[in-house]
XYZ file of C-alpha atoms in Angstrom:
343
model
C -1.432 14.489 1.534
C -3.330 16.545 -0.741
C -1.796 19.791 -0.034
C 1.627 17.853 0.627
C 1.899 17.231 -2.440
C 0.171 20.275 -4.138
C 3.093 22.576 -1.574
C 5.386 19.978 -3.385
C 4.376 20.538 -6.853
C 4.139 16.902 -7.503
C 1.298 14.909 -8.814
C -0.381 12.852 -6.057
C -1.208 9.151 -7.277
C -2.686 7.298 -3.922
C -2.431 3.751 -3.698
C -6.012 1.703 -3.050
C -4.245 -0.999 -1.893
C -4.365 -0.257 2.006
C -8.383 -0.116 2.063
C -10.246 -0.752 -1.420
C -13.233 1.068 -1.173
C -14.655 3.861 -3.011
C -15.410 5.996 -0.263
C -11.361 6.088 0.718
C -10.751 6.507 -2.804
C -12.921 9.296 -3.340
C -11.136 11.257 -0.127
C -8.067 10.282 -1.548
C -8.529 11.508 -4.708
C -10.165 14.614 -3.756
C -13.175 13.844 -5.849
C -11.797 13.524 -9.127
C -12.035 9.406 -9.494
C -8.864 9.702 -11.450
C -5.170 8.949 -11.436
C -4.957 6.404 -9.011
C -2.716 3.439 -8.481
C -3.809 -0.540 -7.691
C -2.095 -3.095 -6.652
C -4.507 -6.343 -8.055
C -6.685 -6.261 -11.235
C -9.918 -7.202 -8.793
C -9.075 -3.484 -8.017
C -8.240 -2.046 -10.967
C -11.792 -3.902 -12.616
C -13.568 -2.556 -9.040
C -12.569 0.862 -9.721
C -12.765 0.971 -13.315
C -16.981 -0.324 -12.864
C -17.534 2.727 -10.578
C -16.411 5.426 -13.100
C -12.482 5.556 -11.844
C -9.776 5.733 -14.873
C -5.913 6.981 -15.125
C -5.698 3.669 -13.356
C -1.901 2.398 -12.971
C -1.730 -1.428 -11.936
C 1.573 -1.163 -10.378
C 2.734 -4.763 -10.601
C 5.083 -6.352 -12.551
C 2.886 -7.634 -15.515
C 1.786 -11.459 -14.778
C 2.016 -13.398 -17.907
C -1.727 -14.993 -16.938
C -3.023 -11.969 -16.928
C -1.751 -9.881 -20.205
C -5.287 -10.268 -21.729
C -7.256 -9.041 -18.599
C -4.697 -5.499 -18.690
C -5.531 -5.466 -22.474
C -9.434 -5.237 -22.055
C -8.872 -2.310 -19.670
C -6.535 -0.925 -21.843
C -8.834 -1.047 -24.862
C -11.775 -0.006 -22.270
C -10.414 3.058 -20.268
C -9.035 5.983 -21.444
C -5.609 5.746 -19.667
C -4.996 2.443 -18.048
C -1.235 1.901 -17.219
C 1.133 -1.438 -16.411
C 4.865 -2.034 -15.346
C 6.972 -4.304 -16.313
C 10.874 -5.293 -15.594
C 11.586 -7.883 -17.728
C 12.086 -7.881 -21.924
C 9.797 -10.809 -21.768
C 7.125 -9.148 -20.644
C 7.660 -6.604 -23.368
C 7.487 -9.400 -25.909
C 4.444 -10.335 -24.315
C 2.731 -7.114 -24.884
C 4.218 -6.806 -28.377
C 2.681 -10.231 -29.292
C -0.806 -8.532 -28.318
C -1.330 -5.263 -29.994
C -4.345 -3.208 -28.893
C -7.582 -2.670 -30.614
C -8.341 0.567 -32.826
C -4.835 1.809 -32.508
C -4.565 2.011 -28.779
C -1.012 1.754 -27.484
C 0.081 -0.117 -24.370
C 1.077 2.549 -21.644
C 3.970 1.039 -19.784
C 5.777 2.304 -17.028
C 9.268 0.721 -15.983
C 9.957 -0.865 -12.728
C 13.005 0.327 -11.482
C 15.050 -1.117 -8.049
C 16.390 2.341 -6.474
C 17.576 0.059 -3.038
C 14.397 -1.799 -2.030
C 15.368 -5.071 -3.210
C 11.860 -6.240 -4.143
C 10.612 -6.285 -8.004
C 12.180 -3.805 -10.325
C 15.497 -3.980 -12.878
C 18.284 -2.423 -10.484
C 18.855 1.191 -11.898
C 23.020 0.671 -11.888
C 22.169 -2.220 -14.498
C 22.728 -1.439 -18.380
C 19.876 -3.334 -18.657
C 17.573 -1.423 -16.727
C 18.603 1.465 -19.813
C 18.027 -0.807 -22.443
C 14.901 -1.895 -21.718
C 13.394 1.579 -21.379
C 14.927 2.189 -24.971
C 13.035 -1.176 -25.955
C 9.635 0.023 -24.617
C 9.925 3.318 -26.265
C 10.608 1.929 -29.758
C 8.342 -1.106 -29.871
C 5.315 -0.485 -31.659
C 1.889 -0.291 -30.000
C 4.008 0.894 -26.825
C 4.355 4.129 -25.070
C 6.790 4.399 -22.289
C 4.831 6.357 -19.571
C 6.993 6.677 -16.810
C 9.830 5.288 -14.620
C 8.295 3.997 -10.920
C 10.378 3.119 -7.880
C 9.521 1.917 -4.326
C 11.227 3.323 -1.664
C 9.892 0.640 0.494
C 13.174 0.792 2.267
C 12.128 3.510 4.033
C 9.700 0.738 6.281
C 13.790 -0.016 8.217
C 13.536 3.400 9.146
C 13.258 5.068 12.565
C 12.969 8.784 12.786
C 12.272 11.603 10.393
C 16.346 11.907 9.279
C 16.261 7.971 8.257
C 13.193 8.147 6.240
C 14.538 11.696 4.287
C 17.773 10.295 3.922
C 16.456 7.147 1.881
C 13.746 9.364 -0.015
C 16.485 11.598 -1.190
C 19.180 8.376 -2.581
C 15.695 6.527 -4.362
C 14.910 10.526 -5.825
C 18.578 10.978 -6.711
C 18.751 7.492 -8.229
C 15.252 7.948 -10.317
C 16.499 11.201 -11.347
C 19.962 10.376 -12.625
C 18.035 7.674 -14.846
C 15.715 10.398 -16.231
C 18.777 12.150 -17.163
C 20.059 8.923 -19.085
C 17.311 8.623 -20.832
C 17.020 12.233 -21.758
C 20.377 12.030 -22.979
C 18.836 9.437 -25.375
C 15.956 11.565 -26.548
C 13.437 9.647 -24.499
C 11.237 11.602 -22.016
C 8.649 10.215 -19.961
C 7.399 10.824 -15.849
C 8.838 9.914 -12.822
C 7.464 8.499 -10.092
C 8.637 7.219 -6.408
C 6.276 6.417 -3.493
C 5.747 5.051 0.338
C 4.124 6.392 2.818
C 6.943 7.216 5.226
C 8.972 9.228 2.272
C 5.988 11.110 1.117
C 4.925 11.700 4.976
C 8.259 13.640 4.853
C 9.269 14.400 1.933
C 12.760 15.851 0.739
C 12.719 19.166 -1.813
C 14.030 17.007 -4.620
C 10.925 15.315 -4.797
C 9.351 17.967 -6.378
C 11.428 17.497 -9.410
C 9.488 14.247 -10.141
C 6.351 13.933 -11.709
C 4.290 12.155 -9.464
C 4.563 10.268 -6.065
C 2.290 7.111 -4.915
C 1.763 6.522 -1.018
C -1.048 4.339 0.043
C -0.986 3.157 3.561
C -1.200 6.789 5.123
C -4.908 6.939 4.570
C -5.095 4.391 7.846
C -1.203 4.544 9.067
C -0.755 2.030 11.742
C 1.506 1.238 14.698
C 4.417 0.745 12.235
C 4.459 3.563 10.707
C 4.411 5.058 13.898
C 7.371 3.555 14.925
C 9.112 4.798 11.851
C 8.668 8.507 12.235
C 5.480 8.562 9.659
C 2.865 9.779 12.109
C 2.249 9.590 15.813
C -0.640 7.233 17.474
C -3.208 9.326 16.822
C -3.101 9.813 13.333
C -4.033 6.100 13.034
C -7.415 5.684 12.180
C -8.205 2.084 11.952
C -8.695 -0.439 14.860
C -9.704 -3.721 15.427
C -12.563 -4.851 18.054
C -12.323 -7.716 19.831
C -14.306 -9.552 22.851
C -13.011 -11.028 25.996
C -14.341 -14.524 25.656
C -11.949 -16.631 28.323
C -10.483 -16.039 31.659
C -7.272 -18.524 32.313
C -5.607 -17.699 35.795
C -3.585 -20.677 36.030
C -1.495 -19.071 32.862
C -2.548 -15.347 34.382
C -4.093 -14.451 30.327
C -7.152 -13.598 28.861
C -8.682 -14.869 26.139
C -9.933 -13.267 23.041
C -12.211 -14.013 19.867
C -9.076 -12.244 17.376
C -6.980 -14.426 15.941
C -4.117 -13.919 13.164
C -7.386 -14.283 10.779
C -8.519 -11.066 12.081
C -5.335 -9.003 12.283
C -2.665 -10.807 10.764
C 0.472 -12.107 12.259
C 2.500 -9.386 10.949
C 4.552 -7.739 13.659
C 5.614 -10.891 15.793
C 8.100 -9.926 18.405
C 8.569 -5.982 17.174
C 6.157 -4.702 19.721
C 6.502 -4.764 23.582
C 3.062 -5.239 23.502
C 3.147 -8.503 21.364
C 1.237 -8.047 17.835
C -0.892 -5.149 18.334
C -1.180 -2.054 21.141
C -4.418 -2.842 23.292
C -5.735 0.814 23.446
C -6.010 1.897 26.958
C -4.187 -0.980 28.504
C -0.479 -0.224 28.120
C 0.137 -2.766 30.468
C -1.604 -5.658 28.263
C 0.172 -7.740 25.423
C -1.390 -9.878 22.702
C 1.183 -12.755 23.230
C 0.059 -14.818 20.547
C -2.586 -16.001 18.668
C -3.886 -19.090 16.348
C -6.646 -18.600 14.072
C -9.458 -17.599 15.699
C -8.012 -16.933 19.579
C -5.759 -14.627 20.731
C -3.886 -14.944 24.361
C -3.505 -11.834 26.124
C -1.492 -11.551 29.100
C 0.045 -8.629 31.324
C 3.558 -6.977 30.779
C 3.781 -7.206 34.562
C 1.874 -8.455 37.300
C -1.402 -10.252 37.911
C -4.433 -10.039 35.900
C -7.387 -8.465 37.695
C -10.222 -10.320 36.011
C -13.083 -7.901 37.392
C -11.893 -4.986 34.958
C -12.180 -7.821 31.730
C -15.692 -9.515 32.191
C -16.520 -11.932 29.587
C -18.211 -10.444 26.568
C -16.393 -7.040 27.674
C -14.578 -5.397 24.412
C -11.224 -4.502 24.005
C -9.338 -2.162 21.080
C -6.651 -3.541 19.225
C -4.735 -0.935 17.307
C -2.767 -3.162 14.263
C 0.668 -3.001 13.799
C 0.056 -3.056 10.152
C -3.447 -1.707 8.960
C -3.035 -2.933 5.200
C -2.066 -6.576 6.287
C -5.161 -6.129 9.115
C -7.452 -4.155 6.971
C -7.541 -7.318 3.920
C -8.602 -9.446 6.673
C -12.102 -8.023 6.721
C -15.355 -7.977 4.722
C -16.714 -4.332 5.767
C -15.237 -1.576 8.009
C -17.693 0.202 10.341
C -16.815 4.227 10.074
C -17.395 5.641 13.226
C -17.457 9.309 14.641
C -17.354 10.310 18.503
C -18.723 7.254 19.575
C -21.457 6.705 17.046
C -21.680 4.343 13.946
C -21.959 6.492 10.927
C -21.626 4.144 7.993
C -20.141 1.155 6.538
C -17.515 0.976 3.694
C -17.269 -2.650 1.916
C -13.825 -3.139 -0.025
C -13.200 -5.077 -3.099
C -11.377 -8.597 -2.449
C -9.346 -11.217 -4.394
C -6.776 -10.758 -7.364
């Protein structure tokens, strides 16, 4: 991803939300410890405490967390926040930063994703950007759009169509700002769009993908990657034989892999590596039911206590379930990475 963005000529601002570890952050930033995105203040504090700076808290600012954002803004060289409503701007105006520092604010723009952000076509979007730029003690640092609608794509052509549309709408909005005398950065991002970028993305300032550090089954289905690129697994043990149901019981429930992906895979909630005929049919909190897609189970192949390897549908949802990652190479454990948790 670093090489791809260098070739494109845009700044990579990798998102930490998938892994939330120092080790992956070091890999994603090329060791610079600069220019990252986080989704929680727990992440922001975690990285700030370990020497990271130029941190963007990419979550439309929650009013109950203004003081914590102020503390980080007064502590770091560059702590940045998002907002998408005039009331949020008013909260910042009421809380000026110490020592003449400015709030560094990105306007969250909705370019078709349909989650947070002010809609790009609404007159209020331009008015809010202008208000940010004019407010004392506040700087309009950039315009930020998430093209999460790429997650509904299948194949490179569809991914690039969404990336093109998001890029076009963002750049058109930047033109409107320039016409009003306002210049700032522009950023779009999602793992599918940044895995297969379009040429016009070179006109942006930054991109902010995150899931690509692990990838997952969902990304392989979208077309972002191949299954061989997926770098995360959940190991689970066979803890029960249920011949009357033609099922195995495993010690991985939704608390170990999440319920994300329900009904979207022929193999159930995950892909069971090396066993294409097995399906993770259902889960309770700590149990999973596995059955064959066709035929009868040969229980001699799955003795009690034996291990199965699950490739998760959504690595972000799975990773957040675990307090440690066991890092391995060629069958040998080489370390443990401990993520930050909470909000």
